[in-house]
PDB file of N, CA, C and O in Angstrom:
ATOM      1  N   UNK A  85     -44.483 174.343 211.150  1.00  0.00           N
ATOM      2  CA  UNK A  85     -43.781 173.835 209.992  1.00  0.00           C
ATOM      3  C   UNK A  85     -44.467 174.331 208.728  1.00  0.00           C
ATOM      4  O   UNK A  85     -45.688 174.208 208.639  1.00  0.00           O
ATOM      5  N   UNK A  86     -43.690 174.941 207.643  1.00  0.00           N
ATOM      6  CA  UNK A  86     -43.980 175.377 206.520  1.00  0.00           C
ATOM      7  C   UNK A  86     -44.570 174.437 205.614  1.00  0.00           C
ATOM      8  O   UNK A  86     -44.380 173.286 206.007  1.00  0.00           O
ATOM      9  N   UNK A  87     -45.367 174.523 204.296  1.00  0.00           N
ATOM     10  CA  UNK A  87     -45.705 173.967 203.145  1.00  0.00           C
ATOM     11  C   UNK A  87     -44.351 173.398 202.644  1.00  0.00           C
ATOM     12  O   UNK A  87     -43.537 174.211 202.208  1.00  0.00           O
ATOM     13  N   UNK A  88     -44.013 172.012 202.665  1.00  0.00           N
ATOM     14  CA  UNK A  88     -43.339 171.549 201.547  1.00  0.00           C
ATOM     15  C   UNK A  88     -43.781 170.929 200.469  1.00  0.00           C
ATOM     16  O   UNK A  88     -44.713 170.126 200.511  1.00  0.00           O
ATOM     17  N   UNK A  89     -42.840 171.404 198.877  1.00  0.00           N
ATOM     18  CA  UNK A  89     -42.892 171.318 198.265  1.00  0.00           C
ATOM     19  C   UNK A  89     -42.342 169.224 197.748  1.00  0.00           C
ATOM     20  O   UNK A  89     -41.304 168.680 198.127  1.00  0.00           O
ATOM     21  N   UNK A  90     -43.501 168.528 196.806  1.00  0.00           N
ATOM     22  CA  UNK A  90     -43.127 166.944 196.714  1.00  0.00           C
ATOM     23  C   UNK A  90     -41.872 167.105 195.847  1.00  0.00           C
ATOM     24  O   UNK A  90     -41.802 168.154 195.207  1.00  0.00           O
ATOM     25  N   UNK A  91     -40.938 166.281 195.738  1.00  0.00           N
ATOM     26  CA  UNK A  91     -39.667 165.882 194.607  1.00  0.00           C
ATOM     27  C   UNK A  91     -39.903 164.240 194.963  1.00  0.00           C
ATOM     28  O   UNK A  91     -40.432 163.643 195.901  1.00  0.00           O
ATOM     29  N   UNK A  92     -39.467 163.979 194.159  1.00  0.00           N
ATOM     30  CA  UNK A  92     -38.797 162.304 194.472  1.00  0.00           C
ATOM     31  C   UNK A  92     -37.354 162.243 194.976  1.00  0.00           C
ATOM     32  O   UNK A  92     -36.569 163.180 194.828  1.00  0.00           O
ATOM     33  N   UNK A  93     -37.100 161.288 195.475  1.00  0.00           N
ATOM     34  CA  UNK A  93     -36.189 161.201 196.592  1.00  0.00           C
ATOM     35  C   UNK A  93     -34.469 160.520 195.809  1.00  0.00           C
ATOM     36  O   UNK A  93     -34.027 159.377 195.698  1.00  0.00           O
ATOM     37  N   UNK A  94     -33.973 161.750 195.451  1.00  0.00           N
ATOM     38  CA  UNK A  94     -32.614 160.830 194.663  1.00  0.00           C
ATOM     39  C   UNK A  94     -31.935 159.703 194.751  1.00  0.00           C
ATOM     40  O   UNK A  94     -31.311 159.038 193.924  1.00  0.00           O
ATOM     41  N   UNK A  95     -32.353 159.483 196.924  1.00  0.00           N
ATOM     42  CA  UNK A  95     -31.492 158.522 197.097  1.00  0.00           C
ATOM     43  C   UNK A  95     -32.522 157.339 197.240  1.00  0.00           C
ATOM     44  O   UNK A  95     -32.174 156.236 196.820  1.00  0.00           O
ATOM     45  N   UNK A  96     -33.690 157.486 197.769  1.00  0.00           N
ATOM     46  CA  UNK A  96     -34.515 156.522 197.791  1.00  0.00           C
ATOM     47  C   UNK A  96     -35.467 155.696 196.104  1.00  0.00           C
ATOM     48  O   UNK A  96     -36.558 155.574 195.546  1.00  0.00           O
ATOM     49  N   UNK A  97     -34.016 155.364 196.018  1.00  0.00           N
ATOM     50  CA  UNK A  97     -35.024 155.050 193.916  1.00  0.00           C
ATOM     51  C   UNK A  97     -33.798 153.717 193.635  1.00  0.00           C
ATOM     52  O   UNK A  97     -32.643 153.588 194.041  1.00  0.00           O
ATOM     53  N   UNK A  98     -34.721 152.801 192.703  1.00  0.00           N
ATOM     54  CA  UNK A  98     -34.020 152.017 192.464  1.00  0.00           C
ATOM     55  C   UNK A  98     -33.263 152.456 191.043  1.00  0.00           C
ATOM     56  O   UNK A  98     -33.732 153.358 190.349  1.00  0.00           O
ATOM     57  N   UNK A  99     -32.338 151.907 190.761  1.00  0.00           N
ATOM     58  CA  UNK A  99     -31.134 152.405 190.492  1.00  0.00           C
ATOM     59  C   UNK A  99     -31.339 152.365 188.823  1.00  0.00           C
ATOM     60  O   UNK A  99     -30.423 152.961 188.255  1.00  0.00           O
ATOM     61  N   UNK A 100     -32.188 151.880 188.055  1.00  0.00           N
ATOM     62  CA  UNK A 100     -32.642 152.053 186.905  1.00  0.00           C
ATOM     63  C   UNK A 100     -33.807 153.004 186.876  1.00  0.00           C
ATOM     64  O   UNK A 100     -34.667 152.914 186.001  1.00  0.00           O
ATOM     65  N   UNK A 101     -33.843 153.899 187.806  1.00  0.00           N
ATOM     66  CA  UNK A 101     -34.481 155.071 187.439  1.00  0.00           C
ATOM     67  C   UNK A 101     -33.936 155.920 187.261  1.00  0.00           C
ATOM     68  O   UNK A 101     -32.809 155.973 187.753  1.00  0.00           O
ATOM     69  N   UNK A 102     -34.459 157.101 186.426  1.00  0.00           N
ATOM     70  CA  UNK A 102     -33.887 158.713 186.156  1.00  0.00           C
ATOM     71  C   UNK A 102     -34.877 159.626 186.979  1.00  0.00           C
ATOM     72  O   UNK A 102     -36.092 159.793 186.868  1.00  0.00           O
ATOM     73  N   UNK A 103     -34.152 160.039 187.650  1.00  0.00           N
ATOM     74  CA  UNK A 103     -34.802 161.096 187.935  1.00  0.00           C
ATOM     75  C   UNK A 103     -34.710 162.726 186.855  1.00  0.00           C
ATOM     76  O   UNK A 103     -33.629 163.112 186.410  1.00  0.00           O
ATOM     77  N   UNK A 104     -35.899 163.404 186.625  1.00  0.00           N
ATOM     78  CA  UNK A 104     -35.273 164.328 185.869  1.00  0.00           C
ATOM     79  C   UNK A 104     -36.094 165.082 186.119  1.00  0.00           C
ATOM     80  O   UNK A 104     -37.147 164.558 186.481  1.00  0.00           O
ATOM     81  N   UNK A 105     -36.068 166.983 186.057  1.00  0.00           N
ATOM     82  CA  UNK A 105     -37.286 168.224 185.900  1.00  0.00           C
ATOM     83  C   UNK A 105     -37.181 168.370 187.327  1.00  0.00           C
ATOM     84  O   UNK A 105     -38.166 168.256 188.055  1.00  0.00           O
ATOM     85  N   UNK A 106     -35.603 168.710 187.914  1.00  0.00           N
ATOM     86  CA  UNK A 106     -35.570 169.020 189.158  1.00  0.00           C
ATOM     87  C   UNK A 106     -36.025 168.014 190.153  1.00  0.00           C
ATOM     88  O   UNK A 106     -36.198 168.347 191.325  1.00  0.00           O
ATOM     89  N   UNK A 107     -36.273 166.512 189.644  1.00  0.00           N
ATOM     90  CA  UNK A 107     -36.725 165.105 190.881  1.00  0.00           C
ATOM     91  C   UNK A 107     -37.966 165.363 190.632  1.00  0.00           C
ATOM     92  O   UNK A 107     -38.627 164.711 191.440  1.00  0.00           O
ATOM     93  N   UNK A 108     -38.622 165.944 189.971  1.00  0.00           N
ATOM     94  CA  UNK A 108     -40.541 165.775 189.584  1.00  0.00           C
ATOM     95  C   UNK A 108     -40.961 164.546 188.947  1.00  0.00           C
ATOM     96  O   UNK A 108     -41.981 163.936 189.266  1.00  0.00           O
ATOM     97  N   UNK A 109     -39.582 163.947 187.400  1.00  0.00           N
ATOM     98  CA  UNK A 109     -40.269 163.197 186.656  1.00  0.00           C
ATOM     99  C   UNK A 109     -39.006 162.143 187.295  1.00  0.00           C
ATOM    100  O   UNK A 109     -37.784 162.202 187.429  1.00  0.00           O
ATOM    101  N   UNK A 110     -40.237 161.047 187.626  1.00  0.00           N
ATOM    102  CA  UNK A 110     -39.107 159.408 187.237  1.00  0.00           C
ATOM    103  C   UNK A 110     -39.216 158.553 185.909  1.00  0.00           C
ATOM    104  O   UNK A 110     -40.183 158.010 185.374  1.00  0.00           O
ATOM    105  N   UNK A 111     -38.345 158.602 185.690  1.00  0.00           N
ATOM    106  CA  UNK A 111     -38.494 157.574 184.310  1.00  0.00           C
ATOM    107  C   UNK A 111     -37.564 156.125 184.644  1.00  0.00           C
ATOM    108  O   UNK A 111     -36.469 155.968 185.183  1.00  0.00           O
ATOM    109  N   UNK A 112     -38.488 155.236 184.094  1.00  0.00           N
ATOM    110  CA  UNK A 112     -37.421 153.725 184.172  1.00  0.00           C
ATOM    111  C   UNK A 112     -36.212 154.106 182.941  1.00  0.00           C
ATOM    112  O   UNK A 112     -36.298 154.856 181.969  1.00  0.00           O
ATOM    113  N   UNK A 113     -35.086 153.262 183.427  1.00  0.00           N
ATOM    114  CA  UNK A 113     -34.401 153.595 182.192  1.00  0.00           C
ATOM    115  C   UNK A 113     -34.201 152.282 181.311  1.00  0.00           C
ATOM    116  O   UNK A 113     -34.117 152.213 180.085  1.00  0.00           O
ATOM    117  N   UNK A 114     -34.154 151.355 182.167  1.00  0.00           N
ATOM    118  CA  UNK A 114     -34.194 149.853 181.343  1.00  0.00           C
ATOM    119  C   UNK A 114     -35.176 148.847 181.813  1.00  0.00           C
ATOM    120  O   UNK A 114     -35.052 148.782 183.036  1.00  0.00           O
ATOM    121  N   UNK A 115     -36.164 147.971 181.367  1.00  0.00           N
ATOM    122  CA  UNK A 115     -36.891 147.259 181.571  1.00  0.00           C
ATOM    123  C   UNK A 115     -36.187 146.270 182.743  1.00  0.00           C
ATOM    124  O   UNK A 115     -35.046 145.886 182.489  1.00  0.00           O
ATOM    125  N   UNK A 116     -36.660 145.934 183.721  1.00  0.00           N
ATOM    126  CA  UNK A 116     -36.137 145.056 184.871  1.00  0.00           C
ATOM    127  C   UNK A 116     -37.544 144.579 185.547  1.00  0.00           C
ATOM    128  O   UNK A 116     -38.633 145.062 185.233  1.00  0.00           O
ATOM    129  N   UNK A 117     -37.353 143.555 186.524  1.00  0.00           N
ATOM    130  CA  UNK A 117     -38.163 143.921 187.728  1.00  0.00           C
ATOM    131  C   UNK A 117     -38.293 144.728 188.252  1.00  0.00           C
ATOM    132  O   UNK A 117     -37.316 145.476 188.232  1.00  0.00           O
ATOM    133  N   UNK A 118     -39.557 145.232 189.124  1.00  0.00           N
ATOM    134  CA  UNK A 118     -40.270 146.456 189.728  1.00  0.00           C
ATOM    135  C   UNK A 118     -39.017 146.937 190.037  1.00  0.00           C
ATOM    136  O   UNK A 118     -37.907 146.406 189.991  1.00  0.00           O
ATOM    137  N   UNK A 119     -39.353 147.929 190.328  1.00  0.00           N
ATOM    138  CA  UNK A 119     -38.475 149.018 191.047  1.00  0.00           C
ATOM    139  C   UNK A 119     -39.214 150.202 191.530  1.00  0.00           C
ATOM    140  O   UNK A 119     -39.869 150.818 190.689  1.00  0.00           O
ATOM    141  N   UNK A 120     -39.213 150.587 192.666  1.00  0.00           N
ATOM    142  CA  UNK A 120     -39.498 151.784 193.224  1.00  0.00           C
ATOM    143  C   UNK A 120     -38.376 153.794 193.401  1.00  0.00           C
ATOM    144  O   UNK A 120     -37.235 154.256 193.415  1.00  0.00           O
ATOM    145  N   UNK A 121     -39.374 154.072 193.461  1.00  0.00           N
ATOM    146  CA  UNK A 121     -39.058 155.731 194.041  1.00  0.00           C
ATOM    147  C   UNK A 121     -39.857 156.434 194.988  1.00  0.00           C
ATOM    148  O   UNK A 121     -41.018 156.744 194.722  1.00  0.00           O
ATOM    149  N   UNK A 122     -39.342 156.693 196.022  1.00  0.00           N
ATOM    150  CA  UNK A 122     -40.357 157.324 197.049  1.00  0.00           C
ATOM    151  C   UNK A 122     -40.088 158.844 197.117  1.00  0.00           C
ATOM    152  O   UNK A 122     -39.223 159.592 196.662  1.00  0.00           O
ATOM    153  N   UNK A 123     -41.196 158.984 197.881  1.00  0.00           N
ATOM    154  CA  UNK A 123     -41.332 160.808 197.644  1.00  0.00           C
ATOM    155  C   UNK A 123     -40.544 161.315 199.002  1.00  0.00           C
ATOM    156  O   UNK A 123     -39.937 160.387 199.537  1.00  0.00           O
ATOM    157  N   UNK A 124     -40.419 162.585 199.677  1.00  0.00           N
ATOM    158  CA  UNK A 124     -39.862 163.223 200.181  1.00  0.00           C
ATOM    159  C   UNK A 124     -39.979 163.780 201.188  1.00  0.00           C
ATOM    160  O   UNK A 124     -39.226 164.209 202.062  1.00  0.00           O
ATOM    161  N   UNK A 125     -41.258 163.736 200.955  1.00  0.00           N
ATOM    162  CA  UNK A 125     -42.359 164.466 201.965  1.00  0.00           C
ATOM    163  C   UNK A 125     -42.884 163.302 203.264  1.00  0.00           C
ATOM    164  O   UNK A 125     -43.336 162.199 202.958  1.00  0.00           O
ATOM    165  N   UNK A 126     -42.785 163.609 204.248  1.00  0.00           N
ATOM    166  CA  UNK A 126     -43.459 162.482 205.067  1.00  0.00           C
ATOM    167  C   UNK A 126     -44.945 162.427 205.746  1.00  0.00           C
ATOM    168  O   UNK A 126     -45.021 163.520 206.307  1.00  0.00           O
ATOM    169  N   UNK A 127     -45.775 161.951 205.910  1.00  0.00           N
ATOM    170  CA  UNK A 127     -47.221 162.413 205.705  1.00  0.00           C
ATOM    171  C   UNK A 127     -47.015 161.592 207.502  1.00  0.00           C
ATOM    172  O   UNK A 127     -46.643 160.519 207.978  1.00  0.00           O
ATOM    173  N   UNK A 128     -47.553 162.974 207.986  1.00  0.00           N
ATOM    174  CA  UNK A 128     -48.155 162.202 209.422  1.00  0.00           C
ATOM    175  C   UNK A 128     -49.288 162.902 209.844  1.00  0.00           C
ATOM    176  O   UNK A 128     -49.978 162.418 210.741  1.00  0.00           O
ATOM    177  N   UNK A 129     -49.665 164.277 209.181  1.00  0.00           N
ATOM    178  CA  UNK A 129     -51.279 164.302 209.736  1.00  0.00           C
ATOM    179  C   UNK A 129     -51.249 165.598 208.737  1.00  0.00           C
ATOM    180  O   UNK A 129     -50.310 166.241 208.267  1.00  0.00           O
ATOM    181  N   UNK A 130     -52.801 165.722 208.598  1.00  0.00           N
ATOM    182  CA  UNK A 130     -53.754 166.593 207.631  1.00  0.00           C
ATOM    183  C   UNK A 130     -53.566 166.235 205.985  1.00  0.00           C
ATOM    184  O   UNK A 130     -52.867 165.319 205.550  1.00  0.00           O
ATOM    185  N   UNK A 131     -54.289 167.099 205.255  1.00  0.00           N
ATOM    186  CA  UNK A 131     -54.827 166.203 204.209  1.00  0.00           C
ATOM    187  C   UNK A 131     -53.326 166.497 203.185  1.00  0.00           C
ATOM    188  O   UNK A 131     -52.411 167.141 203.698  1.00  0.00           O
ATOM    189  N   UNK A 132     -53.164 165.908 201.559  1.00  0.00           N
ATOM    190  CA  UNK A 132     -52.568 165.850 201.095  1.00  0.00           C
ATOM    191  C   UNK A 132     -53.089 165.649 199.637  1.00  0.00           C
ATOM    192  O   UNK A 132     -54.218 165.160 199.688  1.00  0.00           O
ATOM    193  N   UNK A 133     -52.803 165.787 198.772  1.00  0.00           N
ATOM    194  CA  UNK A 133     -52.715 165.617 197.260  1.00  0.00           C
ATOM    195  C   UNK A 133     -52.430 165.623 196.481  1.00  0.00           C
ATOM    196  O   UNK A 133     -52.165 166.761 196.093  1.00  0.00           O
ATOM    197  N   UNK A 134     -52.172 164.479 195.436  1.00  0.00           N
ATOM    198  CA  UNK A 134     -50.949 164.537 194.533  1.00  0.00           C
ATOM    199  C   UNK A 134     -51.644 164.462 193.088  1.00  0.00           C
ATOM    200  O   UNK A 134     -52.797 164.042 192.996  1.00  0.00           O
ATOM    201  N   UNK A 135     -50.875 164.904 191.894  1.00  0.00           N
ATOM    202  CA  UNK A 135     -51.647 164.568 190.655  1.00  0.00           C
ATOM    203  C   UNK A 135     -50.460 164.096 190.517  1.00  0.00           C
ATOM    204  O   UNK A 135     -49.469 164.563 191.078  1.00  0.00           O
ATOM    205  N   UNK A 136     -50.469 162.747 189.456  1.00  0.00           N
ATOM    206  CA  UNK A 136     -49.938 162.318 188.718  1.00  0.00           C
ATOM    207  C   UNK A 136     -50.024 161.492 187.514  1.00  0.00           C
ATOM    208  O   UNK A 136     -50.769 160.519 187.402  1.00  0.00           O
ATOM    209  N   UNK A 137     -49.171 161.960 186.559  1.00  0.00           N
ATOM    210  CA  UNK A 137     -49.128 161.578 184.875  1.00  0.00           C
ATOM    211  C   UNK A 137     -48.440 160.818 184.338  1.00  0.00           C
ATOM    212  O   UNK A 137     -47.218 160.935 184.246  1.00  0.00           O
ATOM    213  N   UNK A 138     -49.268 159.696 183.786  1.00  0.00           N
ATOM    214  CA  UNK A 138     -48.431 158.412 183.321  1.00  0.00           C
ATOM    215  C   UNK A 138     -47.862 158.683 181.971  1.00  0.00           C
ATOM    216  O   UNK A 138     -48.666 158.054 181.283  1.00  0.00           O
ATOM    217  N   UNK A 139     -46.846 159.302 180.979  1.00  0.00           N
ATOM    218  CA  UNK A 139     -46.761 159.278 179.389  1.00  0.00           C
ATOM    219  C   UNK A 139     -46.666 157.748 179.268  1.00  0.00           C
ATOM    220  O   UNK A 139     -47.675 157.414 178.648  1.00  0.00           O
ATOM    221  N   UNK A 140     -46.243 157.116 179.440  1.00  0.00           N
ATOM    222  CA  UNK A 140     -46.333 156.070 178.673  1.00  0.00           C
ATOM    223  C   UNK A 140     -45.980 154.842 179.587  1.00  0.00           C
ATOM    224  O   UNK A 140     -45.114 154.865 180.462  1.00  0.00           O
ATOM    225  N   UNK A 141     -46.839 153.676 179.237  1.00  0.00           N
ATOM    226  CA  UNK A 141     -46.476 152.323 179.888  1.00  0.00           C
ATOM    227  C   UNK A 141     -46.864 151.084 179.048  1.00  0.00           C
ATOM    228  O   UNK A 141     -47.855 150.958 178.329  1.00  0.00           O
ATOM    229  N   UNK A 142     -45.784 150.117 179.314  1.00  0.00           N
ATOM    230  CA  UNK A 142     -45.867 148.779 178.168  1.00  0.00           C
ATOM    231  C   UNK A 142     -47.122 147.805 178.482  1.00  0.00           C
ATOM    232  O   UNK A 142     -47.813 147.350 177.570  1.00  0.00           O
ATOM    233  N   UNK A 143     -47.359 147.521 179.852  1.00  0.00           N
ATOM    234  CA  UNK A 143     -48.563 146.445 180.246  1.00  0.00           C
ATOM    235  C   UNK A 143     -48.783 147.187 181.442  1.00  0.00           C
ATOM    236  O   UNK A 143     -48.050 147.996 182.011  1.00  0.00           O
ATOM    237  N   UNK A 144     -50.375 146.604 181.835  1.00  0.00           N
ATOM    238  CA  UNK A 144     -50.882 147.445 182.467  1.00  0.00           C
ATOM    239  C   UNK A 144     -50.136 146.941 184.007  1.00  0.00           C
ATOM    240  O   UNK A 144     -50.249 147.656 185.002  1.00  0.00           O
ATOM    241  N   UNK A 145     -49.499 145.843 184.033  1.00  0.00           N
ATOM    242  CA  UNK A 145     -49.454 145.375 185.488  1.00  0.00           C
ATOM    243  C   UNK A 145     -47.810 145.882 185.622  1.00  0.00           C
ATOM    244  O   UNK A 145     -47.020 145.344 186.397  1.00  0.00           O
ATOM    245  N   UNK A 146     -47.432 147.119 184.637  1.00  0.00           N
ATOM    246  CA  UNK A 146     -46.005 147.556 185.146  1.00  0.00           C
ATOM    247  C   UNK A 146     -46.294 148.833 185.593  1.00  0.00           C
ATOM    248  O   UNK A 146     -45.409 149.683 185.499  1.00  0.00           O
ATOM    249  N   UNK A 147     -48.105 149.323 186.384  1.00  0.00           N
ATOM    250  CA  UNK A 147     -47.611 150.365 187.159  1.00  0.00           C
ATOM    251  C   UNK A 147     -48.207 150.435 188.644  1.00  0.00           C
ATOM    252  O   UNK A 147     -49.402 150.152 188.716  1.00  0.00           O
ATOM    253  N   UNK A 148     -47.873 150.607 189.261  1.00  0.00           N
ATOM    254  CA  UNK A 148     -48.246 150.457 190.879  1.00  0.00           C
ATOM    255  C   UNK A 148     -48.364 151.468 191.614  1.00  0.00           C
ATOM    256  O   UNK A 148     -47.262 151.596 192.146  1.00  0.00           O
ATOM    257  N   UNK A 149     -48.984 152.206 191.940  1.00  0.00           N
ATOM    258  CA  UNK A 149     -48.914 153.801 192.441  1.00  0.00           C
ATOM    259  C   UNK A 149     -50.063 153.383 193.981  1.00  0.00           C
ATOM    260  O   UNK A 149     -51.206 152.994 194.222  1.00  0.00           O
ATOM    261  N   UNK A 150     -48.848 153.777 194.654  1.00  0.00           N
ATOM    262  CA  UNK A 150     -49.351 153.485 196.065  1.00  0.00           C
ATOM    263  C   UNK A 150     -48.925 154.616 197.216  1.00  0.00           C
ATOM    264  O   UNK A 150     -47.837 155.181 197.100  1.00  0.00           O
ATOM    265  N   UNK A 151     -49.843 154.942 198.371  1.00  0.00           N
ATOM    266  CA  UNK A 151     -48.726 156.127 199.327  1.00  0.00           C
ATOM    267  C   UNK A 151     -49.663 154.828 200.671  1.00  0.00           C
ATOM    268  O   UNK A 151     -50.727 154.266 200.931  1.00  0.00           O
ATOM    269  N   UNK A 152     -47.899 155.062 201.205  1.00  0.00           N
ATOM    270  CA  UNK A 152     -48.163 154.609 202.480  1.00  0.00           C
ATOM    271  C   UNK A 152     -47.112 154.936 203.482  1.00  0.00           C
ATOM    272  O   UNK A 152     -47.244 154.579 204.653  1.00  0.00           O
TER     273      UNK A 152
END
């Protein structure tokens, strides 16, 4: 199996998100309860690494960045 490339998952996102930059960037679009977006890629063995960039957030307990 080849190198795949991460996107976020169009269909797996709650529904006040944007996806945008080809599924790279999620943006909330209206303040709600949490909401998630999962990635694409499915991790079942060898290593992995992601960078990711917050521009902007209102309180610190509206961001949650988790892989499982």
């Amino acid at each position: 199996m080849g190198k795949q490339s991460f996107t976020w998952d169009p269909i797996a996102k709650g529904r006040n998100i944007l996806l945008l930059n080809h599924n790279l960037t999620a943006n909330k679009r209206v303040e709600v309860e949490y909401e998630t977006v999962l990635g694409t890629i499915e991790i079942n063995q060898g290593i992995h690494y992601w960078e990711i960039k917050i521009d902007k957030f209102v309180e610190l307990d509206d961001i949650i960045i988790g892989v499982s």
